[in-house]
mmCIF file of C-alpha atoms in Angstrom:
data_model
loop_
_atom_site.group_PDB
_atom_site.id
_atom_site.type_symbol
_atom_site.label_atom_id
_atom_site.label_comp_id
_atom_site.label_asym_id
_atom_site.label_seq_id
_atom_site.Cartn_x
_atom_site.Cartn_y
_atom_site.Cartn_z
ATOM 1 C CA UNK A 475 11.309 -142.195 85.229
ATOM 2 C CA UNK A 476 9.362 -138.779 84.048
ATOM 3 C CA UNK A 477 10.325 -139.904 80.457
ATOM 4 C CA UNK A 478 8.373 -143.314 80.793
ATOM 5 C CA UNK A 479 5.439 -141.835 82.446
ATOM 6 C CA UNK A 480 5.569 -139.053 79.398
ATOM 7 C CA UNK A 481 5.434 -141.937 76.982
ATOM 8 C CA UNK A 482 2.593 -144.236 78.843
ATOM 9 C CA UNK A 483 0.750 -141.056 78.893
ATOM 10 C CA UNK A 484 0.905 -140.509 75.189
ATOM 11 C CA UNK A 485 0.269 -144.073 74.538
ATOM 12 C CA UNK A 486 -2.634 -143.806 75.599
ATOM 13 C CA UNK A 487 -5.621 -143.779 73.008
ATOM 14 C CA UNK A 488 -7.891 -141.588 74.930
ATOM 15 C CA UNK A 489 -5.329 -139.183 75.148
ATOM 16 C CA UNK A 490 -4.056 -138.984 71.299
ATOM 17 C CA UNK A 491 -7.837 -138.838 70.699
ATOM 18 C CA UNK A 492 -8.375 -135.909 72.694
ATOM 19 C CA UNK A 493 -5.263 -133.952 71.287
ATOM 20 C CA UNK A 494 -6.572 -134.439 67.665
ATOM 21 C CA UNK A 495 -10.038 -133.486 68.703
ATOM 22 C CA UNK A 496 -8.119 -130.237 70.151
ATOM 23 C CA UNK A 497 -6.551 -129.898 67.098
ATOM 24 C CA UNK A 498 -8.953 -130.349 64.688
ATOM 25 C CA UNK A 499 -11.340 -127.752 66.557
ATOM 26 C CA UNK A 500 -8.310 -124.822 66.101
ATOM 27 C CA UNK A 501 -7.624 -126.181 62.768
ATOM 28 C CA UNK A 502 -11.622 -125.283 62.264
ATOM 29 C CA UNK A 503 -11.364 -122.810 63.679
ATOM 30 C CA UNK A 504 -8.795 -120.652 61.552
ATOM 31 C CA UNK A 505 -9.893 -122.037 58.325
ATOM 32 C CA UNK A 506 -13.527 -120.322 59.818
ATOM 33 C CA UNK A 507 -11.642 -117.332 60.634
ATOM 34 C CA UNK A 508 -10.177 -116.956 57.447
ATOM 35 C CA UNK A 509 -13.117 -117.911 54.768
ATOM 36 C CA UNK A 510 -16.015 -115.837 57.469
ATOM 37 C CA UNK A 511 -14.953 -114.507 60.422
ATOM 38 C CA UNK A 512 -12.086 -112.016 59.183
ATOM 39 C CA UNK A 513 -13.580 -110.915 56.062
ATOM 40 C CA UNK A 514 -17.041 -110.284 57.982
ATOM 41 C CA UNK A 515 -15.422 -108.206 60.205
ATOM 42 C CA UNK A 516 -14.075 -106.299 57.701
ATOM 43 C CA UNK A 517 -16.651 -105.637 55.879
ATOM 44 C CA UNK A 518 -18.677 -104.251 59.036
ATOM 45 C CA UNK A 519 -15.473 -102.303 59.543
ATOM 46 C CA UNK A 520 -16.051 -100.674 55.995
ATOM 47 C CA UNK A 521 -19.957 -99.625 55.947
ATOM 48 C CA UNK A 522 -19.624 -98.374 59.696
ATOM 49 C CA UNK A 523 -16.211 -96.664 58.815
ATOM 50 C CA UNK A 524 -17.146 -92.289 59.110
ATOM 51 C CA UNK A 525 -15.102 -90.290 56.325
ATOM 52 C CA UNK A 526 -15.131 -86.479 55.412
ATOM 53 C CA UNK A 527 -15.592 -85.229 51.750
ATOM 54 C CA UNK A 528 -15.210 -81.279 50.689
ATOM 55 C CA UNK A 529 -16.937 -80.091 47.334
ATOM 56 C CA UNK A 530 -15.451 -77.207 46.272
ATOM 57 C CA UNK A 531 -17.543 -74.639 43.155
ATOM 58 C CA UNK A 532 -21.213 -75.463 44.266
ATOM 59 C CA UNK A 533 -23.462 -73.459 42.843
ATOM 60 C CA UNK A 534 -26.280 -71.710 45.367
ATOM 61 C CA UNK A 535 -30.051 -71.365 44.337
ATOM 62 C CA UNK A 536 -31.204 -68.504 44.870
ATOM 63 C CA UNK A 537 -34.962 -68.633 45.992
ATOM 64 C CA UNK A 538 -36.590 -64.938 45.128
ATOM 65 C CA UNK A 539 -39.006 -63.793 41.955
ATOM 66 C CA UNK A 540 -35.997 -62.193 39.496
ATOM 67 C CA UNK A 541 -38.586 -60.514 37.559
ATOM 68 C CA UNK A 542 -39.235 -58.180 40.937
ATOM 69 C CA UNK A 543 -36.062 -58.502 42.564
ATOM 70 C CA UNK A 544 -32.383 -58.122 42.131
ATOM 71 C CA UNK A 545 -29.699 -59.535 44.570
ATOM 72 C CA UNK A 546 -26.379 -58.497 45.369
ATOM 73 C CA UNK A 547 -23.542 -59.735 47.975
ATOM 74 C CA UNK A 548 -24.410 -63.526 46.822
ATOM 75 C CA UNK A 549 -21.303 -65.183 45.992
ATOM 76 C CA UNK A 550 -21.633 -66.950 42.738
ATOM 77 C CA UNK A 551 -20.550 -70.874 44.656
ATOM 78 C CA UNK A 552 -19.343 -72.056 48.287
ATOM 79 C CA UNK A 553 -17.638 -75.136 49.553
ATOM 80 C CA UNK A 554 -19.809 -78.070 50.595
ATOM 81 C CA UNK A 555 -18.115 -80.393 53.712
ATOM 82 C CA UNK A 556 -20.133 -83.604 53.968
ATOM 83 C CA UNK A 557 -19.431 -86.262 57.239
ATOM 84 C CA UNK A 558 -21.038 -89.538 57.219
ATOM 85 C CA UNK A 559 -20.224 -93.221 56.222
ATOM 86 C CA UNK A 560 -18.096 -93.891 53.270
ATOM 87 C CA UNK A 561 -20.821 -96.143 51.326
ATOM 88 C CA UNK A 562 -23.391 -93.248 51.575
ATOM 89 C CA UNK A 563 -20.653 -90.478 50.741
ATOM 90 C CA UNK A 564 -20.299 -92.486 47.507
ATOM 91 C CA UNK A 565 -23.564 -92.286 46.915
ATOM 92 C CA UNK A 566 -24.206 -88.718 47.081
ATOM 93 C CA UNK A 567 -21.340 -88.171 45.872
ATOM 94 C CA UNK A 568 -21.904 -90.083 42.413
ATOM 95 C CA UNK A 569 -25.508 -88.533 41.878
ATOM 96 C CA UNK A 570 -24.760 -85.335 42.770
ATOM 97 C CA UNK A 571 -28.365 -84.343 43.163
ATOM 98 C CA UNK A 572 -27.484 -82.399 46.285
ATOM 99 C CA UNK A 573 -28.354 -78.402 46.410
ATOM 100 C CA UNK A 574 -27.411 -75.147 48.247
ATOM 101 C CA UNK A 575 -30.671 -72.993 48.482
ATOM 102 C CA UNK A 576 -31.330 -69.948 50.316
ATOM 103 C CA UNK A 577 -34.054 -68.956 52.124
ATOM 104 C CA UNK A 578 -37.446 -66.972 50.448
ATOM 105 C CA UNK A 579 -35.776 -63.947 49.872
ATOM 106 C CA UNK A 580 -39.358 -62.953 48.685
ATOM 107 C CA UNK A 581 -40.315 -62.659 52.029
ATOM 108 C CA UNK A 582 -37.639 -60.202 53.171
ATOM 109 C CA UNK A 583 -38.257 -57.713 50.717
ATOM 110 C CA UNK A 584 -35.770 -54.437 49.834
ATOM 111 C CA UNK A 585 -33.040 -53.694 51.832
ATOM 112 C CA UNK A 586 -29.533 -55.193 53.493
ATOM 113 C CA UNK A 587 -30.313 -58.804 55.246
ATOM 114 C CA UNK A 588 -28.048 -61.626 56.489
ATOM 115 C CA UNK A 589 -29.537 -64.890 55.580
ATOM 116 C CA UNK A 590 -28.667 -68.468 55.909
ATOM 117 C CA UNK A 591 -27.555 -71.206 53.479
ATOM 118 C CA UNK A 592 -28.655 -74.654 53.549
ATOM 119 C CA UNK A 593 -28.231 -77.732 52.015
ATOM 120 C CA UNK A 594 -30.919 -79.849 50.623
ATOM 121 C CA UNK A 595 -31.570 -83.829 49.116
ATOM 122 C CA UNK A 596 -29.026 -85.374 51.639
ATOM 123 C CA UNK A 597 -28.974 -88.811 53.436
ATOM 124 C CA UNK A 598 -29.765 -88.323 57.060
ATOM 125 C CA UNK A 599 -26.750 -89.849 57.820
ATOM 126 C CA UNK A 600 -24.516 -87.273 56.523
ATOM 127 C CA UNK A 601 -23.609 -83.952 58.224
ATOM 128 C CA UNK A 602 -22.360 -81.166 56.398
ATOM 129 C CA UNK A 603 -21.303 -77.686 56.551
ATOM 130 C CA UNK A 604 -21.136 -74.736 54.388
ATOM 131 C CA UNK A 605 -18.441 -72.441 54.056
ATOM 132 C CA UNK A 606 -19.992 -69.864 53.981
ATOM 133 C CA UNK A 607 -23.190 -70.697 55.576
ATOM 134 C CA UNK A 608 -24.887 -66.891 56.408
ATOM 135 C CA UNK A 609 -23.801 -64.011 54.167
ATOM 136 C CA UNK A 610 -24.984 -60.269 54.194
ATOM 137 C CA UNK A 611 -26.602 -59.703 50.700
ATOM 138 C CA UNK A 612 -28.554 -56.501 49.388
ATOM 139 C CA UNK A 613 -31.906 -56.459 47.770
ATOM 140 C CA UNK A 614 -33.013 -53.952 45.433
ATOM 141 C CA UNK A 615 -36.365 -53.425 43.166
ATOM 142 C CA UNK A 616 -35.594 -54.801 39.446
ATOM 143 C CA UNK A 617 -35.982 -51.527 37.029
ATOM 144 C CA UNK A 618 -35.456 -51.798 33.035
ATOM 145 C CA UNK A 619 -35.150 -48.358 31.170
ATOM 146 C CA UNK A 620 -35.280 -48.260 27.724
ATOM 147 C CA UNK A 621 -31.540 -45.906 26.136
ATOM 148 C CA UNK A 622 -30.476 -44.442 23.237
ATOM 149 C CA UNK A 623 -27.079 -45.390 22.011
ATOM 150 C CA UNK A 624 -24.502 -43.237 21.267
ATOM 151 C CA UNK A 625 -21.506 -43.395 19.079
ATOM 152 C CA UNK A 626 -18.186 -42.539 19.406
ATOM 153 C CA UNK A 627 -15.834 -42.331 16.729
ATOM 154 C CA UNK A 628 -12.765 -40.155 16.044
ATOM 155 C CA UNK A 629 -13.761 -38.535 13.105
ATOM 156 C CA UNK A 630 -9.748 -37.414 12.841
ATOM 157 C CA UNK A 631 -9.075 -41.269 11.449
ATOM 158 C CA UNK A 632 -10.863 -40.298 8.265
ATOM 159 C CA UNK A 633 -8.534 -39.208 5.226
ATOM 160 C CA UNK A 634 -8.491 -35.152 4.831
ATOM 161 C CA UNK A 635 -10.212 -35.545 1.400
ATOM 162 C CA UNK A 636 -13.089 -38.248 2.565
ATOM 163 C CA UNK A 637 -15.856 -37.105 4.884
ATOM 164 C CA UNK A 638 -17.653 -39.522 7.468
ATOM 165 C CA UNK A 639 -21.518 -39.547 7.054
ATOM 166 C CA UNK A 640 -23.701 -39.930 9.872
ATOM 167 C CA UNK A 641 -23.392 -43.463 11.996
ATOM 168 C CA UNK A 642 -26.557 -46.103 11.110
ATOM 169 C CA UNK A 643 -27.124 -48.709 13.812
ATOM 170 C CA UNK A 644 -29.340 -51.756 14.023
ATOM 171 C CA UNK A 645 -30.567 -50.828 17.260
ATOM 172 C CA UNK A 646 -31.236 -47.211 17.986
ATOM 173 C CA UNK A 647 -31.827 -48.211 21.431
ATOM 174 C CA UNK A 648 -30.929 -50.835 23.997
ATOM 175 C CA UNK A 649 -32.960 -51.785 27.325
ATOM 176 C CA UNK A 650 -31.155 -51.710 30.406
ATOM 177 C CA UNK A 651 -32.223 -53.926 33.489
ATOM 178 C CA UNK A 652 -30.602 -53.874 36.990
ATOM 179 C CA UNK A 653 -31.152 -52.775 40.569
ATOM 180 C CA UNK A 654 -32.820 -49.265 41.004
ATOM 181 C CA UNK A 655 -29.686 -47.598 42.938
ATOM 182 C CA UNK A 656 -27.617 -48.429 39.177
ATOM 183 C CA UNK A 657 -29.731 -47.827 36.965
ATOM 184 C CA UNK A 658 -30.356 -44.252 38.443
ATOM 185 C CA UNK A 659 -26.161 -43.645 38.186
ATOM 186 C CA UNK A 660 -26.461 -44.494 34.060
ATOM 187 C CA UNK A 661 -24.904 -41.351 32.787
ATOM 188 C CA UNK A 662 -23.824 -42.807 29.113
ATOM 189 C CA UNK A 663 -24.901 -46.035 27.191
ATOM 190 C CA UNK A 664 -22.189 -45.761 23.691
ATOM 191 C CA UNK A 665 -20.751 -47.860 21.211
ATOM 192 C CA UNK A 666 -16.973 -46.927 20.239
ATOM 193 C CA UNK A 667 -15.786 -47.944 16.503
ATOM 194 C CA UNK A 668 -12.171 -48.663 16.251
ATOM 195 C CA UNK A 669 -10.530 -48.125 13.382
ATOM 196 C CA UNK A 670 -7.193 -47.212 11.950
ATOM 197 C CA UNK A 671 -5.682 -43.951 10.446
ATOM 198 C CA UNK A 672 -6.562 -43.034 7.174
ATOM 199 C CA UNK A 673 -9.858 -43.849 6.355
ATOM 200 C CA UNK A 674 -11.177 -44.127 3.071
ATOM 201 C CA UNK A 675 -13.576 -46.891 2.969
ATOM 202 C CA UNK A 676 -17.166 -47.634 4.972
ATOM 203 C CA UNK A 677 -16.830 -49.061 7.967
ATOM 204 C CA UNK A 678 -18.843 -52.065 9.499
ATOM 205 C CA UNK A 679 -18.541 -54.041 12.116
ATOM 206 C CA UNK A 680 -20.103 -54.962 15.212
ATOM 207 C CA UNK A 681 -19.355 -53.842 19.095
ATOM 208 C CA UNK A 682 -20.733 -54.701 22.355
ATOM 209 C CA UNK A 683 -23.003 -51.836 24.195
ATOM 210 C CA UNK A 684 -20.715 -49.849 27.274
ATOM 211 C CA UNK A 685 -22.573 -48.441 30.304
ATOM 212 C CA UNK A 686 -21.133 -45.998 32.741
ATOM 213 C CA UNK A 687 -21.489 -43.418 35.385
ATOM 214 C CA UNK A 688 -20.429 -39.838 35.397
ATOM 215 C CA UNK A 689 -17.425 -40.767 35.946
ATOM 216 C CA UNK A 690 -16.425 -42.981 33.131
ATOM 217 C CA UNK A 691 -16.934 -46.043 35.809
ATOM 218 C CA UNK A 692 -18.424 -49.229 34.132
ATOM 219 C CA UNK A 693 -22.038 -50.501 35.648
ATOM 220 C CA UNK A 694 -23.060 -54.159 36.125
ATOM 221 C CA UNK A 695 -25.926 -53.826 34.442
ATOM 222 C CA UNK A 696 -28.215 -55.844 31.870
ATOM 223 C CA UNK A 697 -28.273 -55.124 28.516
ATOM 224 C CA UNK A 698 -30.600 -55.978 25.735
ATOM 225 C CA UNK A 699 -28.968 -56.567 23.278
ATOM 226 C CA UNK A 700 -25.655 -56.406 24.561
ATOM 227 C CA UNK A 701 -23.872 -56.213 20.965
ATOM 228 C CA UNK A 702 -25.116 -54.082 17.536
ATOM 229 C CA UNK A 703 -23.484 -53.052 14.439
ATOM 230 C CA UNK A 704 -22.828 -50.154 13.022
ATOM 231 C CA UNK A 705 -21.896 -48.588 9.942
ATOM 232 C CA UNK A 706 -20.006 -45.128 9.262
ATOM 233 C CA UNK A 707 -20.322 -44.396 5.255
ATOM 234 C CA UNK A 708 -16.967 -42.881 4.059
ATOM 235 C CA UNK A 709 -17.080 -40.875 1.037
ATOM 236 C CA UNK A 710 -15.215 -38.613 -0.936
ATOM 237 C CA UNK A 711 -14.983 -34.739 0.492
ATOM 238 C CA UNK A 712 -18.687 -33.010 -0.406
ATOM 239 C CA UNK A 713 -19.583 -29.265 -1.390
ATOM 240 C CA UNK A 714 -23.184 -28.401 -2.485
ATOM 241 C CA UNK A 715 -23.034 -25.130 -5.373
ATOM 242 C CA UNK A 716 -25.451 -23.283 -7.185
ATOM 243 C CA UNK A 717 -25.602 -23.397 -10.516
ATOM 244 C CA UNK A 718 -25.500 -20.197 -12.787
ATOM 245 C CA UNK A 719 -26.780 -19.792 -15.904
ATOM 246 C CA UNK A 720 -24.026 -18.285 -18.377
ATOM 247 C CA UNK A 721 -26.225 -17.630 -21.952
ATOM 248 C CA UNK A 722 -23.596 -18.379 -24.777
ATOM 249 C CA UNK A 723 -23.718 -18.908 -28.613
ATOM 250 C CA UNK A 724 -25.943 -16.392 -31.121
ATOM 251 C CA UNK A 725 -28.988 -15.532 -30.592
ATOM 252 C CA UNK A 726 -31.306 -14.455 -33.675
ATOM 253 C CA UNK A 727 -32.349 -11.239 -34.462
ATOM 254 C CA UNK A 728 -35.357 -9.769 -32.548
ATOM 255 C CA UNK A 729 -35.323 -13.047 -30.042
ATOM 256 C CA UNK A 730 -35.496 -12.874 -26.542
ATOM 257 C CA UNK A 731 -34.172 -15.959 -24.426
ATOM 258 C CA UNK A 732 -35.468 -16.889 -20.833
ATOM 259 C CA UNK A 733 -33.347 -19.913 -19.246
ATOM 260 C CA UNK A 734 -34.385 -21.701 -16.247
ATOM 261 C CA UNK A 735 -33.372 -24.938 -14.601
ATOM 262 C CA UNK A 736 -35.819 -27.495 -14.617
ATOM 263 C CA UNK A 737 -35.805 -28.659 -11.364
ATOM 264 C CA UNK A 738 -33.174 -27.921 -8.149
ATOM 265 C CA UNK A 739 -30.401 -25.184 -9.466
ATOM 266 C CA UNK A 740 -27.498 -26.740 -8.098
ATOM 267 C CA UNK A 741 -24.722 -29.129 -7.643
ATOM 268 C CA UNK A 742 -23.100 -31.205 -5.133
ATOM 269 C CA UNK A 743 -19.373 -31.605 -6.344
ATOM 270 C CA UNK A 744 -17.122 -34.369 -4.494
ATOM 271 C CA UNK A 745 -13.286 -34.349 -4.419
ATOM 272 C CA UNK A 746 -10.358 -32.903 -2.735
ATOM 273 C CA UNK A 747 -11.432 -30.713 -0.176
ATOM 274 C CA UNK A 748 -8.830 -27.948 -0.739
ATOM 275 C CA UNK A 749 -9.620 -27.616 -4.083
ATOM 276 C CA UNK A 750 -13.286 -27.942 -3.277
ATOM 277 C CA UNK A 751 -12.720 -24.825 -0.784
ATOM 278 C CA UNK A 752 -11.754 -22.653 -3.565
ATOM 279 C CA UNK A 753 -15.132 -23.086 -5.012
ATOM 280 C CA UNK A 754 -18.325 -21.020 -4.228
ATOM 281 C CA UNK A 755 -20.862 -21.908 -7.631
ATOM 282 C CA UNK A 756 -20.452 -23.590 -11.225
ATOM 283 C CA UNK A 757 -20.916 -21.870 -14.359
ATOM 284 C CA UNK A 758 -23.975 -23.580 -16.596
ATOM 285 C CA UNK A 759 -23.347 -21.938 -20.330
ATOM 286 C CA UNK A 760 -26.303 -22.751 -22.547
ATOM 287 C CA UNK A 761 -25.962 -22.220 -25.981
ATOM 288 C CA UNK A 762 -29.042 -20.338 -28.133
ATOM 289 C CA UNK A 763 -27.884 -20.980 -31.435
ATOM 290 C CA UNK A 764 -30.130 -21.419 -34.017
ATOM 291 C CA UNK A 765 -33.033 -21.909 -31.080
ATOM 292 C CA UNK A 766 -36.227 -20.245 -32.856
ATOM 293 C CA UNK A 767 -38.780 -21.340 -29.915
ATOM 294 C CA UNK A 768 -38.989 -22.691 -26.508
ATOM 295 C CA UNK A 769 -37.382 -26.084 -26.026
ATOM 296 C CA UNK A 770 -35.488 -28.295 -23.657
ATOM 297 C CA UNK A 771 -31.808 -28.925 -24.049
ATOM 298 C CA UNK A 772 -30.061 -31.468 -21.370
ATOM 299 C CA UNK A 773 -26.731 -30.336 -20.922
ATOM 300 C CA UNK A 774 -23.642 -31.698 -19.205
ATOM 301 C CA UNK A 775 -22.760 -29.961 -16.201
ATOM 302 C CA UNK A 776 -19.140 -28.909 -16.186
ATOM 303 C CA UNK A 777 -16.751 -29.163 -13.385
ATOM 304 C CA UNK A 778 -14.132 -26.458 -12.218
ATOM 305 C CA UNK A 779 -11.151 -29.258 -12.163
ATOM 306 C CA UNK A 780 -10.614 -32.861 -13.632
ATOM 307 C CA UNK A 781 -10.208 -34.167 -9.843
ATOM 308 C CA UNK A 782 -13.848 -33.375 -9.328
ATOM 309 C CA UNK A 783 -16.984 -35.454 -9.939
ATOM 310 C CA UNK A 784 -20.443 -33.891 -10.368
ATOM 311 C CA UNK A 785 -23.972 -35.023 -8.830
ATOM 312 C CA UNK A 786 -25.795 -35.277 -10.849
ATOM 313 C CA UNK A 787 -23.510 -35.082 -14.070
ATOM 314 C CA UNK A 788 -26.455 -33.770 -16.493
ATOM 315 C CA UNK A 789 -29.413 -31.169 -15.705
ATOM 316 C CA UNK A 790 -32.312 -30.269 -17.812
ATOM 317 C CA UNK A 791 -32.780 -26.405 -18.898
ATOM 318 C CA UNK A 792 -36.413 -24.487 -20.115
ATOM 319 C CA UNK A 793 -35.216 -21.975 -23.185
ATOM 320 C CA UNK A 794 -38.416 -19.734 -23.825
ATOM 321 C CA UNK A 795 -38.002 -17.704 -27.022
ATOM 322 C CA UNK A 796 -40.175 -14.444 -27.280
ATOM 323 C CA UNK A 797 -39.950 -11.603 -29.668
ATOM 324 C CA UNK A 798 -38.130 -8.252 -28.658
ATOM 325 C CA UNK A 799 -41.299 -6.216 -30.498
ATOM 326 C CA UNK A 800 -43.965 -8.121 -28.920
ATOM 327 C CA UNK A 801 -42.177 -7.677 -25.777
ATOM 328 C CA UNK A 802 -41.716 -3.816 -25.825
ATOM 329 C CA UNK A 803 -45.456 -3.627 -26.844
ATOM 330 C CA UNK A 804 -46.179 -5.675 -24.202
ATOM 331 C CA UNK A 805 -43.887 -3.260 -21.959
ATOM 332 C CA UNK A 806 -45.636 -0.187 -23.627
ATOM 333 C CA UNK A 807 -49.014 -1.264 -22.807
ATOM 334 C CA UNK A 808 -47.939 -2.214 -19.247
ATOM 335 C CA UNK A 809 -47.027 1.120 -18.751
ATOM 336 C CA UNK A 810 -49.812 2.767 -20.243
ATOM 337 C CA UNK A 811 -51.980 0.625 -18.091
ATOM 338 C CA UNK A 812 -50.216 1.691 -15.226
ATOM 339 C CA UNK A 813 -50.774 5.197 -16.116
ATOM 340 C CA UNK A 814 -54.942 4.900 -16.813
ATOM 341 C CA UNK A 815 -55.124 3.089 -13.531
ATOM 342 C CA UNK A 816 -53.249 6.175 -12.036
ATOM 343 C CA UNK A 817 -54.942 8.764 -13.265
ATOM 344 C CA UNK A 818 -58.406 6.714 -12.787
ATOM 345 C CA UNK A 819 -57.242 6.913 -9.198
ATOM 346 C CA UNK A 820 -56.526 10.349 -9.017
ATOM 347 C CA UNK A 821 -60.080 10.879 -10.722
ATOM 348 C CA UNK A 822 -61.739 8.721 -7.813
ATOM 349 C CA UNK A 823 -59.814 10.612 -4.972
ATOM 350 C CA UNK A 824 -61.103 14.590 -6.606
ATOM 351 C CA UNK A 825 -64.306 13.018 -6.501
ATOM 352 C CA UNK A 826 -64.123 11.436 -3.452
ATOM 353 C CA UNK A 827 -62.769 14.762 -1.741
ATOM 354 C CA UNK A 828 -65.536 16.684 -3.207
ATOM 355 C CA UNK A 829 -68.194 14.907 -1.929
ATOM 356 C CA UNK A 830 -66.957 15.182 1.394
ATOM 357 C CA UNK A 831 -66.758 18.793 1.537
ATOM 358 C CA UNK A 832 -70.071 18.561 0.334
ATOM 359 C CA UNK A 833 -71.628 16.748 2.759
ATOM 360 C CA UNK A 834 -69.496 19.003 5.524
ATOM 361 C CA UNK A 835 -71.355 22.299 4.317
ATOM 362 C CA UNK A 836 -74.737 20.251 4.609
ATOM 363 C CA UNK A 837 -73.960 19.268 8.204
ATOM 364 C CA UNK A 838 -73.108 22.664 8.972
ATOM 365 C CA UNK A 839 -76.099 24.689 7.336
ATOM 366 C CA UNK A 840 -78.196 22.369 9.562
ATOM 367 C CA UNK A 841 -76.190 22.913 12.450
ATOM 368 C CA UNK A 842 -76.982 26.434 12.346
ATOM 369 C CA UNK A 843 -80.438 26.418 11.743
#
């Protein structure tokens, strides 16, 4: 009986209309659901979703004059945490125009502050944080000195028969900048030149400037410039000698020979410097053979051993020739000359005496009258 009223009720038009109307409304409905309503809902879900990003390494600005200030207890980057929705994270993230900046340092002036970090050019959307956001730092007056540089080299690398002549730089001196409490601890500004044992040849090359305390500590200074080169000429073992005039061949009859350097009488001799040791002058001989009057020979100047080498290798000498009878009349005249004049002056003093003992009787013979 339930079954036939079942099946009256289902043949019924109005009812078989209704169900499809049903039907076709929750058919509509999920097709909706799936094209709009879903994908809507998700996309909602995706601008109002909230993530977290960290940046790690980001830089700080550092807002004081650096011409009048120096800073210290700044670290060099922090970490960046930004909050906020996804879309804008992208965003900031991709232009990266974002900034950590302190505050006017300027303002503060010398001494030990704590100051705060913030961030600028972000959405108003996003919160961040700054790890870390305050830090102590230390501000100091900006001083530049100007320094000499000095160079260290262990002469003892040099071969025992070269010498080392004196260092030539391309910067005599360097500036240093950096706060006042450093720069007043510079004790030595140097430049050492490595080499290796056994020197025989000039060295060049170039090596960065070194600053340090008393006691050998390194100072975080700037330096200007911070690299120079240098060069250490390495020569053969010097001696400077006099040179003596030996006269040597025949001279002629009646001749008298005067020999003089013309110019500086002596020698520098290079070498080995044991054999230079031994060695206090070097023997010039000039010959007067056959020399009649006053000339100028150029001679070679000998050295004392075949390892040696002269500078220069040649000198110039003066021979002036006189005659040995004009000379001794020139001697005899000299002394009789010498003799007038004496007994001229003997003359004058008798005279002179005379007078006075003259002119003492007068003053006397007065006196008494």
């Amino acid at each position: 009986m339930r079954k036939q009223q079942d099946d009256k009720f289902l043949e019924n038009k109005w009812v078989v209309r209704g169900l499809s109307f049903v039907i076709s409304l929750l058919l509509f409905a999920y097709v909706y659901s799936e094209n709009y309503g879903w994908s809507t809902s998700t996309s909602n879900s995706s601008i109002s979703t909230s993530k977290r990003e960290t940046i790690s390494n980001v830089p700080i600005q550092v807002n004081i004059d650096t011409d009048e200030y120096f800073i210290s207890g700044l670290p060099e980057t922090v970490v960046l945490t930004l909050t906020g929705p996804e879309s804008v994270l992208v965003q900031t993230i991709s232009a990266a125009d974002y900034r950590i900046v302190t505050e006017d340092l300027d303002e503060l002036g010398p001494g030990t502050h704590t100051i705060q970090l913030t961030a600028e050019n972000l959405s108003n959307e996003i919160d961040y944080a700054i790890t870390p956001s305050r830090v102590n730092v230390v501000i100091e007056e900006r001083v530049a000195i100007e320094s000499p540089v000095e160079v260290r080299f262990d002469e003892s690398l040099v071969d025992p028969q070269y010498l080392a002549g004196i260092p030539e730089l391309s910067e005599d001196t360097v500036t240093l900048t950096g706060p006042a409490s450093t720069i007043s601890r510079v004790d030595s500004v140097y430049v050492t030149v490595a080499a290796e044992n056994g020197l025989t040849n000039t060295v060049n090359m170039n090596t960065v400037i070194q600053v340090v305390d008393a006691g050998g500590n390194k100072l975080n200074v700037s330096v200007d410039p911070q690299e120079i080169s240098v060069r250490i000429p390495i020569s053969l073992y010097g001696k400077e000698v006099p040179l003596v005039i030996q006269q040597i061949g025949v001279p002629l009859e009646g001749k008298i020979y005067t020999i003089e350097v013309d110019g500086e009488s002596s020698v520098t001799l290079t070498g080995d410097k044991s054999v230079l040791a031994e060695i206090d002058e070097v023997i010039l001989p000039v010959s007067v053979t056959g020399v009649e009057s006053n000339t100028t020979q150029t001679i070679t100047i000998p050295v004392p051993n075949d390892t040696l080498t002269a500078t220069p290798t040649s000198i110039k000498v003066n021979i002036r020739v006189s005659d040995a009878a004009e000379a001794a009349a020139d001697s005899d005249t000299t002394a009789d000359e010498g003799e007038s004049s004496s007994s001229a002056d003997e003359s004058n003093a008798i005279a002179s005496s005379a007078s006075d003992s003259l002119d003492s009787e007068a003053d006397q013979s007065e006196s008494s009258s």
